[in-house]
Amino acid sequence: MESARTFTSALGDWREDHKSLTTSLADAVREAVLDGRISVGSPLPAERTLAAALGVSRGTVVAGLAELRDDGWLRTRHGSRSVVRLPPRLTERTAPWSVDRGQVAGATRIDLTAAVTAAPHGAYLAALERATGRCATLLVDSGTSTAGLPSLREAVADRYTRAGLPTRPDQILITSGAMAALHLLVDQLHDRRRPVLVEQPTFPGALAVLRGRRARMITSPVTADGWDLDRFAETVRTDRPGLAYVMPDFHNPTGAMMSAAARSRLAALDLPVVADETMRDLDLRLSPSPERHLTGPNVINIGSTSKVFWSGLRVGWIRASAARIRELLLNPLQPPLSPPPLEQLIADELLRDISSVLAERTAQLRAQRDHLVALLAGGDWTYTTPPGGLAVWLRLHHTTAAASTRRATRAGLMLSPGPTFAADRTLTHYLRIPFTATTDVLDHAGRILRESAGAPEAMR
Amino acid sequence: MESARTFTSALGDWREDHKSLTTSLADAVREAVLDGRISVGSPLPAERTLAAALGVSRGTVVAGLAELRDDGWLRTRHGSRSVVRLPPRLTERTAPWSVDRGQVAGATRIDLTAAVTAAPHGAYLAALERATGRCATLLVDSGTSTAGLPSLREAVADRYTRAGLPTRPDQILITSGAMAALHLLVDQLHDRRRPVLVEQPTFPGALAVLRGRRARMITSPVTADGWDLDRFAETVRTDRPGLAYVMPDFHNPTGAMMSAAARSRLAALDLPVVADETMRDLDLRLSPSPERHLTGPNVINIGSTSKVFWSGLRVGWIRASAARIRELLLNPLQPPLSPPPLEQLIADELLRDISSVLAERTAQLRAQRDHLVALLAGGDWTYTTPPGGLAVWLRLHHTTAAASTRRATRAGLMLSPGPTFAADRTLTHYLRIPFTATTDVLDHAGRILRESAGAPEAMR
């Protein structure tokens, strides 16, 4: 912070009528830090100067800063200026602050439309520091796009190999996420004369990619009980899709995990199958026992660091035959979908550390899942406790997803309704409830949900 | 470096028969550092330990390290271990090391197929450090894709405004480079029933994007003298293209700059024009006097940090109407083409520093351009000194680009032949010669070029 003037201009119009001056000031500072208008690590102006610049008494400033200090937003070393920091409760949680805006001013608005997490703060900053050291060498070269940094392709290949699917680095193409991978694969595999088979429900991002390519879609159902492979195989026989997109390892949104038997049957079908394993590492069972990767001559695996580490990393990959990878590199979309070398280095560093990051994150997510499941008990709906992933898939009994989300939004809770996850916009009686909020925020969300969707329409 | 074993394994099979053991060792360390197998900043094992691990005498190790130290690859503080570093001659040049592999073992291979530069080393690392501080706040949120970080959209908009083209932040969409921008714009603007008008020659990356979308292309010529707007307008009238792609500010590969009169006529034509201004800041004139941005109701500007800062940053943008930007955000390709927040912060920090970075880079590039132009004098070819950009566009008199590049490749110089830059694969008598190498390497390249393309076929 260069001066009191810069500081006050970052606060903008900070006075709020319904709050005391002290609380208004503290809240405004918190908001400005979270919005990036005031940098973490920047020193605060002196109290007297600040009071003058803000046009308030020194007492108000002292009280406001005391509130911030008590709440973890300031670090004061004896005899020196206070420095802005993020409170540990924000850096140590998996819930992104935008879900509840860090509860800065009380959780008046809860956004659970996306199932995403914040970065593992300490591990991420440590990985970034190590990556910065390694990046110095890359900076003396051109930095143009490649199939991926050799060390990252190797690290990703090694993880497949250790999980029982032998993989060489030349079978890996690094992309800017799983949806980047899907774009490239649809370009390569989609035959416009034939439909694409997707699960019902499925990931809305994949639906967007396929709709964008004007693919005709046909569906096969997935429930909490899993995949009906008889029906899947029948659909392949009758509708002759040219491509299938599936999520066998913690299906989004149901959280289901494909059985070994279903994997064998799926892999034996005669069509290219893109298996999106973005959620694979979010195994929330107390004793995780991962299934083998879906594999076979027709199977292409895609993965991502977005759910395990951070969406802002934008690093994913395709695992396929080396010949297919070489062909994918000819697509003019590949270079702009190749992530920056620095982000690849961060991913490489984080992957070395993945077990400790995962242990902490899955423990938090498991506690949140269990909390949400307990809150949902006895409502006018059906659900199953998901073994992994980030959400509970709720079937409503007496009201529609549209009506429920409308009511919930009015009460301050935003959710994604079932049709978002359906190629044909059906699933009108389902809701996805992410457990990517802290337990106290889930309590609040649970109350709103019960009022919005938990009882028959007639009872309201 | 954890141990002598890690160090020696990073060197691999380092003995080369035609070199002394000392030089073999020094070269192997240099290569390993440049390939990222040995990190910058890592301490070297003790000489005695290293000698044992490598199976050579301590004298060989001492001599090898002395050679590295003299050459700038080691930093030794009194009484402590030597630490690996990059020599200033590599961090202070704009030539990427892969052009001549840092002349590690004598410039036996010169790769001038691409016109790209290394990063401004010190400025880049400083920007990265500042961006790391700002990134801490972003890590507590979800990091999902947006139209761009508000501060970066503002910084880009401000640069347009200051250059005389008033722009609001909501008119800017941040993309992962100019080609990402072109992909999105072609999706939005290309009408399959109508051809796309491109310059001849033009940037091969743009040709790849348009070929990938199966666009039919028609061309209008650009020479060192500039654009023939009579002919351009005539082509628009007769062939009715639905879209044009042009590079008015330091056209790639000719380096030409569009006149104010041509800008007015082009902007008045009745078709959407994508103006790629990636090279705009590489003004190599002693007294730069930039033209106004190409502008008009049909003009969409795209830009990038790839040529000014570094290709590895992967940050570019689109400037258009706010309504068009909102529509571009609906393309499912937009999220995977949205650069990671950290890279956007680096771009934001670098843009604040752009004048000092540009002053240094353009001075180096100008010297290299002038050196190359002097070398080319008197050859059997025609060229004009380009006012900006990264290359000289050479018209050969008595030999083809294909024959010349074949001969040059055998002598160790790789170049891009004219047809690479032609929508219809013509321009068979042109070569692009980037001046993105150091002057001593350009000397060497000039000799090879003269032998490969400089004299009539019959004289050889």
PDB file of C-alpha atoms in Angstrom, chain B residues 182-272:
ATOM      1  CA  LEU B 182      -8.975 -15.789 -33.859  1.00  0.00           C
ATOM      2  CA  HIS B 183     -10.539 -19.212 -33.153  1.00  0.00           C
ATOM      3  CA  LEU B 184     -13.339 -17.542 -31.171  1.00  0.00           C
ATOM      4  CA  LEU B 185     -13.878 -14.843 -33.795  1.00  0.00           C
ATOM      5  CA  VAL B 186     -13.957 -17.281 -36.705  1.00  0.00           C
ATOM      6  CA  ASP B 187     -16.589 -19.300 -34.813  1.00  0.00           C
ATOM      7  CA  GLN B 188     -18.635 -16.137 -34.419  1.00  0.00           C
ATOM      8  CA  LEU B 189     -18.113 -14.433 -37.786  1.00  0.00           C
ATOM      9  CA  HIS B 190     -17.368 -17.037 -40.419  1.00  0.00           C
ATOM     10  CA  ASP B 191     -20.191 -17.719 -42.826  1.00  0.00           C
ATOM     11  CA  ARG B 192     -19.395 -21.047 -44.517  1.00  0.00           C
ATOM     12  CA  ARG B 193     -20.965 -19.913 -47.780  1.00  0.00           C
ATOM     13  CA  ARG B 194     -18.515 -17.043 -48.154  1.00  0.00           C
ATOM     14  CA  PRO B 195     -14.725 -17.008 -48.413  1.00  0.00           C
ATOM     15  CA  VAL B 196     -12.311 -15.397 -45.948  1.00  0.00           C
ATOM     16  CA  LEU B 197      -9.957 -12.723 -47.290  1.00  0.00           C
ATOM     17  CA  VAL B 198      -6.371 -12.970 -46.068  1.00  0.00           C
ATOM     18  CA  GLU B 199      -3.231 -11.096 -46.986  1.00  0.00           C
ATOM     19  CA  GLN B 200      -0.665 -12.786 -49.199  1.00  0.00           C
ATOM     20  CA  PRO B 201       1.731 -13.461 -47.489  1.00  0.00           C
ATOM     21  CA  THR B 202       0.193 -13.856 -44.032  1.00  0.00           C
ATOM     22  CA  PHE B 203       0.900 -15.431 -40.640  1.00  0.00           C
ATOM     23  CA  PRO B 204       0.988 -19.268 -40.920  1.00  0.00           C
ATOM     24  CA  GLY B 205      -0.781 -19.625 -37.541  1.00  0.00           C
ATOM     25  CA  ALA B 206      -3.813 -17.805 -38.957  1.00  0.00           C
ATOM     26  CA  LEU B 207      -3.775 -19.992 -42.078  1.00  0.00           C
ATOM     27  CA  ALA B 208      -3.794 -23.048 -39.812  1.00  0.00           C
ATOM     28  CA  VAL B 209      -6.814 -21.746 -37.874  1.00  0.00           C
ATOM     29  CA  LEU B 210      -8.734 -21.024 -41.091  1.00  0.00           C
ATOM     30  CA  ARG B 211      -7.765 -24.310 -42.739  1.00  0.00           C
ATOM     31  CA  GLY B 212      -8.828 -26.098 -39.544  1.00  0.00           C
ATOM     32  CA  ARG B 213     -12.278 -24.518 -39.912  1.00  0.00           C
ATOM     33  CA  ARG B 214     -12.305 -25.524 -43.603  1.00  0.00           C
ATOM     34  CA  ALA B 215     -12.681 -21.882 -44.633  1.00  0.00           C
ATOM     35  CA  ARG B 216     -12.251 -21.126 -48.321  1.00  0.00           C
ATOM     36  CA  MET B 217      -9.596 -18.425 -48.595  1.00  0.00           C
ATOM     37  CA  ILE B 218      -9.020 -15.655 -51.101  1.00  0.00           C
ATOM     38  CA  THR B 219      -6.018 -13.370 -51.008  1.00  0.00           C
ATOM     39  CA  SER B 220      -4.899  -9.788 -51.538  1.00  0.00           C
ATOM     40  CA  PRO B 221      -1.192  -8.995 -51.821  1.00  0.00           C
ATOM     41  CA  VAL B 222       1.024  -7.213 -49.306  1.00  0.00           C
ATOM     42  CA  THR B 223       4.540  -6.200 -50.248  1.00  0.00           C
ATOM     43  CA  ALA B 224       7.197  -4.186 -48.469  1.00  0.00           C
ATOM     44  CA  ASP B 225       5.509  -1.193 -50.157  1.00  0.00           C
ATOM     45  CA  GLY B 226       2.299  -1.975 -48.346  1.00  0.00           C
ATOM     46  CA  TRP B 227      -1.295  -2.775 -49.193  1.00  0.00           C
ATOM     47  CA  ASP B 228      -2.932  -2.258 -52.576  1.00  0.00           C
ATOM     48  CA  LEU B 229      -6.316  -1.044 -51.377  1.00  0.00           C
ATOM     49  CA  ASP B 230      -7.698  -0.713 -54.897  1.00  0.00           C
ATOM     50  CA  ARG B 231      -7.127  -4.382 -55.376  1.00  0.00           C
ATOM     51  CA  PHE B 232      -8.307  -5.218 -51.850  1.00  0.00           C
ATOM     52  CA  ALA B 233     -11.597  -3.353 -52.409  1.00  0.00           C
ATOM     53  CA  GLU B 234     -12.019  -4.959 -55.828  1.00  0.00           C
ATOM     54  CA  THR B 235     -11.613  -8.423 -54.295  1.00  0.00           C
ATOM     55  CA  VAL B 236     -14.209  -7.581 -51.670  1.00  0.00           C
ATOM     56  CA  ARG B 237     -16.599  -6.451 -54.439  1.00  0.00           C
ATOM     57  CA  THR B 238     -16.129  -9.408 -56.725  1.00  0.00           C
ATOM     58  CA  ASP B 239     -15.594 -12.325 -54.331  1.00  0.00           C
ATOM     59  CA  ARG B 240     -17.819 -11.098 -51.484  1.00  0.00           C
ATOM     60  CA  PRO B 241     -15.760 -12.473 -48.577  1.00  0.00           C
ATOM     61  CA  GLY B 242     -17.607 -12.683 -45.248  1.00  0.00           C
ATOM     62  CA  LEU B 243     -14.536 -11.850 -43.165  1.00  0.00           C
ATOM     63  CA  ALA B 244     -11.013 -10.456 -43.558  1.00  0.00           C
ATOM     64  CA  TYR B 245      -7.898 -11.095 -41.441  1.00  0.00           C
ATOM     65  CA  VAL B 246      -5.160  -8.442 -41.662  1.00  0.00           C
ATOM     66  CA  MET B 247      -1.998  -7.346 -39.833  1.00  0.00           C
ATOM     67  CA  PRO B 248      -1.790  -3.576 -40.312  1.00  0.00           C
ATOM     68  CA  ASP B 249       0.908  -2.921 -37.719  1.00  0.00           C
ATOM     69  CA  PHE B 250       4.101  -4.654 -38.694  1.00  0.00           C
ATOM     70  CA  HIS B 251       2.705  -7.265 -40.943  1.00  0.00           C
ATOM     71  CA  ASN B 252       4.155 -10.759 -40.544  1.00  0.00           C
ATOM     72  CA  PRO B 253       6.306 -11.684 -42.486  1.00  0.00           C
ATOM     73  CA  THR B 254       6.980  -8.487 -44.483  1.00  0.00           C
ATOM     74  CA  GLY B 255       7.264  -6.070 -41.531  1.00  0.00           C
ATOM     75  CA  ALA B 256       5.179  -3.546 -43.513  1.00  0.00           C
ATOM     76  CA  MET B 257       3.020  -0.941 -41.769  1.00  0.00           C
ATOM     77  CA  MET B 258      -0.285   0.183 -43.212  1.00  0.00           C
ATOM     78  CA  SER B 259      -0.567   3.864 -44.155  1.00  0.00           C
ATOM     79  CA  ALA B 260      -3.212   6.104 -42.640  1.00  0.00           C
ATOM     80  CA  ALA B 261      -4.939   6.387 -46.036  1.00  0.00           C
ATOM     81  CA  ALA B 262      -5.092   2.602 -46.481  1.00  0.00           C
ATOM     82  CA  ARG B 263      -6.453   2.254 -42.923  1.00  0.00           C
ATOM     83  CA  SER B 264      -9.323   4.617 -43.684  1.00  0.00           C
ATOM     84  CA  ARG B 265     -10.255   2.809 -46.878  1.00  0.00           C
ATOM     85  CA  LEU B 266     -10.010  -0.640 -45.273  1.00  0.00           C
ATOM     86  CA  ALA B 267     -12.135   0.354 -42.284  1.00  0.00           C
ATOM     87  CA  ALA B 268     -14.819   1.737 -44.621  1.00  0.00           C
ATOM     88  CA  LEU B 269     -15.302  -1.554 -46.468  1.00  0.00           C
ATOM     89  CA  ASP B 270     -18.496  -3.421 -45.767  1.00  0.00           C
ATOM     90  CA  LEU B 271     -17.176  -6.599 -44.096  1.00  0.00           C
ATOM     91  CA  PRO B 272     -15.961  -7.621 -40.641  1.00  0.00           C
TER      92      PRO B 272
END
